[in-house]
Coordinates of C-alpha atoms and ligand atoms in Angstrom, one line a residue:
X1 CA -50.7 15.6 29.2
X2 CA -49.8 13.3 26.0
X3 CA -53.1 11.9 24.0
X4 CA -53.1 9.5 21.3
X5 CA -55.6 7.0 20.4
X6 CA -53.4 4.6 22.0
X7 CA -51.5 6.1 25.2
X8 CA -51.8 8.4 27.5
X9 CA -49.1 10.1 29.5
X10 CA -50.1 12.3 32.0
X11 CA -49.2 13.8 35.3
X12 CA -48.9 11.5 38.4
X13 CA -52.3 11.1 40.5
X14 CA -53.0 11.7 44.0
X15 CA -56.1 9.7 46.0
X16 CA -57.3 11.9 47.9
X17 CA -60.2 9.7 49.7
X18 CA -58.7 5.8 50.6
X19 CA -58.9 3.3 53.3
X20 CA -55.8 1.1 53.7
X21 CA -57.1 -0.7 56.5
X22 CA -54.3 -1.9 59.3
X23 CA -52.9 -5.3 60.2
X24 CA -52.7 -8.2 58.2
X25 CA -54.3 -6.8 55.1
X26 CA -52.8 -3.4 55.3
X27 CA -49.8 -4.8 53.4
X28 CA -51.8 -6.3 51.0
X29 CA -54.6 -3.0 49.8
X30 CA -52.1 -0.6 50.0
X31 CA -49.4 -1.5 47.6
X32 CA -51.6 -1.1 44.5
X33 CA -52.4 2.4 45.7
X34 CA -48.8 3.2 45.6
X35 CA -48.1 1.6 42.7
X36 CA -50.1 4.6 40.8
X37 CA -50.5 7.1 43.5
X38 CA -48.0 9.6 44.7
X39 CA -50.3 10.7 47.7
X40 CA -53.1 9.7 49.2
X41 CA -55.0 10.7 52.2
X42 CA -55.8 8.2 54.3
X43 CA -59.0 8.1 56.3
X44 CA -58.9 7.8 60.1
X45 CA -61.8 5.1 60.2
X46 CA -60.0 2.3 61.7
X47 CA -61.0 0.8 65.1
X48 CA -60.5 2.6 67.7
X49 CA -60.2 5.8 65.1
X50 CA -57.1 8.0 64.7
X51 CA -57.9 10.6 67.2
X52 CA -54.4 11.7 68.0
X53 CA -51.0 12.8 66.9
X54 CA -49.3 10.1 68.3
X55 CA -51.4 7.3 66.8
X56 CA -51.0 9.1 63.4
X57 CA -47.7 9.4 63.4
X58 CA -47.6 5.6 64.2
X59 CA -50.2 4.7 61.7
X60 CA -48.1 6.3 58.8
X61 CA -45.1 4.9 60.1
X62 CA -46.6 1.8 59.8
X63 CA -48.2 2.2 56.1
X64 CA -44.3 3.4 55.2
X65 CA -43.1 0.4 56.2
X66 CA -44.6 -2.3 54.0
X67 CA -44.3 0.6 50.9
X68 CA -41.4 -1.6 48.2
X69 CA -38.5 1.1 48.3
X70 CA -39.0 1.4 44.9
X71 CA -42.1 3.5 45.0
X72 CA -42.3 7.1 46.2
X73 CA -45.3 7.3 47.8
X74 CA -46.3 9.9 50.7
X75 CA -50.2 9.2 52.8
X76 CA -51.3 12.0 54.1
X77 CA -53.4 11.3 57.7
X78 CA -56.3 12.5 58.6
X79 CA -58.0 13.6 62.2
X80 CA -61.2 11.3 63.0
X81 CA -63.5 14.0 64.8
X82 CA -65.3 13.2 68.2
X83 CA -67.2 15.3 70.4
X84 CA -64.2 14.7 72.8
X85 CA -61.1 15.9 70.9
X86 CA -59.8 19.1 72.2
X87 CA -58.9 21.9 69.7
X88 CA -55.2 21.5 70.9
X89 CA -54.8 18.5 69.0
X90 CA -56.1 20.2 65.5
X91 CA -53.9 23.4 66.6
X92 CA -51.2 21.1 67.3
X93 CA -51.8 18.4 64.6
X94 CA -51.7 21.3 62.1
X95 CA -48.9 23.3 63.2
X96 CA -46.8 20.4 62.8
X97 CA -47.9 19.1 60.1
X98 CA -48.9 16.1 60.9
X99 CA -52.7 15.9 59.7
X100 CA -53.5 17.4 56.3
X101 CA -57.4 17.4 56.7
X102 CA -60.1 17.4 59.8
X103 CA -63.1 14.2 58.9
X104 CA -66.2 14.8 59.8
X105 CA -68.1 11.3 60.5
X106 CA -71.5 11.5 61.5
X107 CA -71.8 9.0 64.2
X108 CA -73.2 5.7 62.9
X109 CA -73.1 7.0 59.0
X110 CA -70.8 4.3 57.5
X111 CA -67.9 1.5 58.4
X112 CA -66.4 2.3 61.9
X113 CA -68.1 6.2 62.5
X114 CA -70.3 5.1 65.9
X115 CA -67.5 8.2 67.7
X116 CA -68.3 10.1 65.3
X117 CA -70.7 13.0 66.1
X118 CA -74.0 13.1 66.7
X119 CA -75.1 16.5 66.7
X120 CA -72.7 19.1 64.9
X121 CA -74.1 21.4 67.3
X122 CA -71.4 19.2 70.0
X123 CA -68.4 20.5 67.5
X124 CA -68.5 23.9 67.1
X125 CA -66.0 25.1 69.1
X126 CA -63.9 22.2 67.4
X127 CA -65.4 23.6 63.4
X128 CA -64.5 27.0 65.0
X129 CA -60.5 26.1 65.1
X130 CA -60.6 24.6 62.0
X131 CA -61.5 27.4 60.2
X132 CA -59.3 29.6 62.1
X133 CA -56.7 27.2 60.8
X134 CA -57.7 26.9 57.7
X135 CA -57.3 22.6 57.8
X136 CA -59.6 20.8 54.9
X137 CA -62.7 19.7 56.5
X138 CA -63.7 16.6 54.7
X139 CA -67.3 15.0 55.3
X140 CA -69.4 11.9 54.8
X141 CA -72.3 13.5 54.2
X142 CA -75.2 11.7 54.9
X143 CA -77.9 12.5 58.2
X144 CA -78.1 9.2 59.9
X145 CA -81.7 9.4 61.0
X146 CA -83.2 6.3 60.0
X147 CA -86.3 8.0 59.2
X148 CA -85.1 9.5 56.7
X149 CA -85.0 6.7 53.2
X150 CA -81.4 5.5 52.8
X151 CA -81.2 7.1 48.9
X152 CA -82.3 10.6 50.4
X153 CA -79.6 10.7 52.8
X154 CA -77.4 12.7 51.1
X155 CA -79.5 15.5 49.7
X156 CA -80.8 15.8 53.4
X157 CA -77.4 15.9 54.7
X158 CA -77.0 19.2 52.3
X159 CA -80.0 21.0 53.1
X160 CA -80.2 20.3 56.7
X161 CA -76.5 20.3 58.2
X162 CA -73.9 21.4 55.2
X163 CA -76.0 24.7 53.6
X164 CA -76.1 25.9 57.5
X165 CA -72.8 24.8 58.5
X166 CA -71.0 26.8 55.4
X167 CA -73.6 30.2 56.5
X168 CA -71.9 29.9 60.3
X169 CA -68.5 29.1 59.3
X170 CA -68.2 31.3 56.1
X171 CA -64.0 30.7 55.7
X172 CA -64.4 26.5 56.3
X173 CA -62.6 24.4 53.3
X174 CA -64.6 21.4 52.8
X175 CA -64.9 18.7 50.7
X176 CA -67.9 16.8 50.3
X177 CA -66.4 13.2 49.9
X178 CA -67.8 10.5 47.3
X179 CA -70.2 12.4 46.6
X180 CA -73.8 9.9 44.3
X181 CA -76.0 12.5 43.7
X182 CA -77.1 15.3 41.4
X183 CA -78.4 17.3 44.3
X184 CA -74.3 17.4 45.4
X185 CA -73.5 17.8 41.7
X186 CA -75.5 21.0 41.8
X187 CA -75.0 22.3 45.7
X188 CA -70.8 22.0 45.2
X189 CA -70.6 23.3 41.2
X190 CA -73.0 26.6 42.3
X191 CA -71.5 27.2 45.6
X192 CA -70.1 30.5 46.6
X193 CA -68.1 28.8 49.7
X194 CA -64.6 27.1 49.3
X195 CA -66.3 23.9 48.7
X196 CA -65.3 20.8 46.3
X197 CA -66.5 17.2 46.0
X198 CA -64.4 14.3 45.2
X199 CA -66.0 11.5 42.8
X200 CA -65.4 7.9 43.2
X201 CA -64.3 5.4 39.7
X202 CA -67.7 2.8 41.4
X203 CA -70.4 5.9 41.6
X204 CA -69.7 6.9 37.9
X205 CA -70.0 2.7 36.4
X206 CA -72.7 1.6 39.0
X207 CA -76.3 2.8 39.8
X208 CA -78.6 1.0 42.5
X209 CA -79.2 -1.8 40.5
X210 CA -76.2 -3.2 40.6
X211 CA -76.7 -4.2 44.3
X212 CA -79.6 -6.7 42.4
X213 CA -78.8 -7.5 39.0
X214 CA -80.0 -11.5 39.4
X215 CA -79.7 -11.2 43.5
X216 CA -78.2 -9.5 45.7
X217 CA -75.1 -8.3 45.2
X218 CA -73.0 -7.3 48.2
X219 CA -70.3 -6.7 46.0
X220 CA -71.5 -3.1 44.7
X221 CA -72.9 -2.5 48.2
X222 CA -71.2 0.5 49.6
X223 CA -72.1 4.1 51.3
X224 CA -73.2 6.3 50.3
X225 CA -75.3 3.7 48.4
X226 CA -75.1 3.7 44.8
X227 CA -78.6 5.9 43.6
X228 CA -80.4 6.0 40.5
X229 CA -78.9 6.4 36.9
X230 CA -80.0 9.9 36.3
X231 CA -77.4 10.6 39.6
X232 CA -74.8 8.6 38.3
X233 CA -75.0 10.4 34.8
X234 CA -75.0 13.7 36.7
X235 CA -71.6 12.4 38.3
X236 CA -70.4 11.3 34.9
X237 CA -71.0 15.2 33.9
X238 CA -69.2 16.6 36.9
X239 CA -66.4 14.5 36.8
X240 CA -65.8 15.5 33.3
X241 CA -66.7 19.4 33.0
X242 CA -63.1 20.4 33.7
X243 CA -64.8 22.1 37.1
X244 CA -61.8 21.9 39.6
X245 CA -64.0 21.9 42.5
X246 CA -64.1 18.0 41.4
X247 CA -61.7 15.5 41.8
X248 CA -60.1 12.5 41.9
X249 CA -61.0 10.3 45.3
X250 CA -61.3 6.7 45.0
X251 CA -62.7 5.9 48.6
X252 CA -61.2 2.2 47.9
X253 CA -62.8 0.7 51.0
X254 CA -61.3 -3.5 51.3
X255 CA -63.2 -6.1 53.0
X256 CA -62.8 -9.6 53.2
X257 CA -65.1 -11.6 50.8
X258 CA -66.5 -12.9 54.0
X259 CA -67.3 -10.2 55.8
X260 CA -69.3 -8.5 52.4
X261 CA -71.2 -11.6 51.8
X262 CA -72.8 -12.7 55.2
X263 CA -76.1 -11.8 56.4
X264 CA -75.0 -8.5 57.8
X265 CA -72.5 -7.8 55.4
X266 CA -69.9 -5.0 55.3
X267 CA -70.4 -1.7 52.9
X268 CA -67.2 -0.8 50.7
X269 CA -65.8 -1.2 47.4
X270 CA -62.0 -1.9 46.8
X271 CA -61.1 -0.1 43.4
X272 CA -57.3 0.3 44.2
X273 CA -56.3 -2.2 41.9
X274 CA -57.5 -1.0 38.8
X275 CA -58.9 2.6 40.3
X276 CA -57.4 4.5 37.3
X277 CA -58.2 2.5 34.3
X278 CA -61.4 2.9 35.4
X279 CA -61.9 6.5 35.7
X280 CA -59.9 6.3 32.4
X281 CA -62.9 4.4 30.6
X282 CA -65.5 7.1 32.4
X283 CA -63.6 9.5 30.6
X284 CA -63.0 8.0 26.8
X285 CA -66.9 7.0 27.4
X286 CA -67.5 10.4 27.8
X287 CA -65.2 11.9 25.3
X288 CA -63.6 13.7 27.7
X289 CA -59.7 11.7 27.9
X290 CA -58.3 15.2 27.1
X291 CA -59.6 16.4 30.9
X292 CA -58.7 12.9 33.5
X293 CA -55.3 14.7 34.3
X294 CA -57.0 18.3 36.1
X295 CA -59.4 15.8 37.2
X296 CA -56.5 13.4 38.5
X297 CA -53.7 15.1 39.0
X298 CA -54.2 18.9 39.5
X299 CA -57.5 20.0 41.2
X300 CA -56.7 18.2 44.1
X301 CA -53.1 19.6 44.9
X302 CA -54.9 23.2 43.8
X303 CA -57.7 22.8 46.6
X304 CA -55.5 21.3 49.2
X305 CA -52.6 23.9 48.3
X306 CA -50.1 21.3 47.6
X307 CA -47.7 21.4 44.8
X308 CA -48.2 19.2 41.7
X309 CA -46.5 15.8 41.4
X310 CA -43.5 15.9 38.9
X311 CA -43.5 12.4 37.7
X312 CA -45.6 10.9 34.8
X313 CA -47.4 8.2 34.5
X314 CA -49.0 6.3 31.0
X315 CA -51.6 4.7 30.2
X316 CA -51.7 1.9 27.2
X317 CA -54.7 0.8 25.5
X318 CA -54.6 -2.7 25.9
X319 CA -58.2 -4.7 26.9
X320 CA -57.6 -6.4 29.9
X321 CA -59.5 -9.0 32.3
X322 CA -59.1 -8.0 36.1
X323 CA -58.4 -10.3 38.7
X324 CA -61.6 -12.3 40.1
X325 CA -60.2 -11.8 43.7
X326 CA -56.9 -10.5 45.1
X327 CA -55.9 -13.5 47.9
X328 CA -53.9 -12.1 50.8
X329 CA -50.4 -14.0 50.9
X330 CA -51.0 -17.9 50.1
X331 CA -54.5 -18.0 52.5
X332 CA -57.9 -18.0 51.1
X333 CA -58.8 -15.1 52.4
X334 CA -59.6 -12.6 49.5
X335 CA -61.1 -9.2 48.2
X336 CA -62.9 -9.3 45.6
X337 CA -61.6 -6.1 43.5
X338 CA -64.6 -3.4 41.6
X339 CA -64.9 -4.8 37.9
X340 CA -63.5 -8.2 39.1
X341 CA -63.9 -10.2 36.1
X342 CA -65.0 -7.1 33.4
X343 CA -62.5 -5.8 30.8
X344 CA -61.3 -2.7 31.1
X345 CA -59.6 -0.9 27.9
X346 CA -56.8 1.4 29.8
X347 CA -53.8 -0.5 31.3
X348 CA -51.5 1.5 33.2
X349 CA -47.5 0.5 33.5
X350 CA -46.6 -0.3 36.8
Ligands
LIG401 N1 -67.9 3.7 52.5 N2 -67.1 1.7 53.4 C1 -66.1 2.3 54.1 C2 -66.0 3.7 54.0 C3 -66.7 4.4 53.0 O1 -68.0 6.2 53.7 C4 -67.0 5.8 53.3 O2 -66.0 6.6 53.2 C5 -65.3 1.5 54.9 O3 -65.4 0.3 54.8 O4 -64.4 2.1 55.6 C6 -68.0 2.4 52.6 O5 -68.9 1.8 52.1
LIG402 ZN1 -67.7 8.2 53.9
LIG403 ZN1 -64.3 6.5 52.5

């Protein structure tokens, strides 16, 4: 890594958390991720869920296809779990190579998880293989009782299904994904299992009153919801502290402006086009520039076992405005991108 007060050169990043959707807007959210990004797993969230070699194999054939030639740029797909998937298909999926990581939806916890599972009791034998394995298991973790207050979900998620979980299956790999809270912070950074977290660029700018500021704001709304500022500094730390059970995941999540702001509106943040400029002003704000690349580009590829990328990438100081909205083709329909509108002081050549 190169740091002066005006560039930074450092290794090429991975995502290792991002939605790039399907379809018509596919095309359109995933080029910016390739544009920085030389990896990037892919969640399995799409409707019906990738449940199956076959329709991952499909699903990255069809990402690959609208990548410009130019780029080098590899996803790597993920296995949606169910209470009906048969260990074959993780024995399978992993001896061939063909899913890099198990996720772990808990039914009803976020966009498209209602097959997801609803008692990790019902996955056992499934958790059993993985282990044996050794494939990442990578969880939204949040308890979906609605009982339970929407800012707690996390913290009960930890206590009541991830502490037990790690105590039964002792060998698991398992990253906590976008993690918002200090209680995570703490459980992942003191944890003597093979545990890591991955931090998105929104949960270290925004706490819960972004949702409000003057109305409400579907904008900022995502899940896990954004929580109070004394979790978002405790993020800011983590992210920072040169730890390498954290890293880099964006969990850019695109919607249609019309589908965020409607009565029911949809939960997601799409950070892809400006993802790392704005972990880069996390880390100058934090005095910290001389750690983003471990953070970016290294702790990742060390927990998932995968080599580090050879390319460079820099980063120019150069205040810029970003996009109000990114319009698919010439239509109207448009994403509104995080920091739409903000400056951000780190521009990275593309
Ligand atoms: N959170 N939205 C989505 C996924 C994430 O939980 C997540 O990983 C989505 O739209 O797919 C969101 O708010
Ligand atoms: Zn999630
Ligand atoms: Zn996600």
């Amino acid at each position: 890594m190169n740091l002066s007060p005006e560039k930074i050169t450092l290794r090429q990043p991975d995502d290792w958390h991002v939605h790039l959707r399907d379809g018509n807007i596919l095309n359109t959210v995933v080029v910016p991720t390739a544009r920085i990004f030389r990896r990037a797993v892919v969640m399995p969230n799409l409707q019906p869920p990738i449940t199956t070699i076959q329709t991952a194999i499909a699903y990255k054939e069809r990402i690959l296809n609208v990548i410009p030639k130019e780029l080098d740029f590899t996803p790597l797909m993920t296995l949606y779990l169910t209470e009906t998937l048969s260990r074959e298909v993780i024995r399978k999926g992993f001896a061939e190579g063909v899913f890099v990581a198990a996720k772990l939806y808990p039914a009803n916890s976020t966009t498209n998880s209602k097959d997801g599972v609803t008692d990790i009791r019902n996955i056992y034998s499934l958790i059993e293989t993985i282990e044996e394995v050794g494939l990442p298991l990578l969880i939204h973790g949040e308890v979906t009782n609605q009982d339970v207050d929407i800012f707690d979900r996390e913290a009960a998620f930890i206590e009541q299904i991830l502490d037990p979980l790690l105590h039964r299956f002792p060998a698991l790999r398992v990253v906590l994904e976008h993690i918002t809270t200090e209680d995570s912070v703490e459980y992942v950074g003191n944890s003597k299992f093979n545990i890591a977290a991955t931090i998105t660029p929104h949960h270290l700018h925004i706490n819960r009153n972004a949702m409000f500021e003057g109305g409400i704001r579907s904008d900022f709304y995502c899940l896990p919801v954004a929580k109070r500022e004394y979790h978002r500094l405790a993020l800011r730390r983590a992210a920072t502290s040169g730890k390498p059970c954290f890293f880099l995941g964006t969990d850019s999540a695109p919607h249609l402006r019309a589908f965020k702001e409607t009565s029911c509106g949809c939960a997601g943040i799409f950070n892809a086009l400006n993802a790392i400029e704005s972990y880069a002003q996390v880390f100058e704000e934090e005095d910290a520039l001389d750690r983003l690349e471990a953070f970016s580009s290294e702790f990742g590829p060390i927990f998932y076992g995968l080599p580090f990328n050879e390319k460079k990438i820099t980063l120019i100081r150069k205040p810029h405005r970003v996009p109000s909205s990114l319009h698919l083709g010439k239509t109207s329909e448009h994403i509104v991108p995080f920091h739409a509108g903000e400056i951000l002081n780190w521009l990275c050549e593309r």
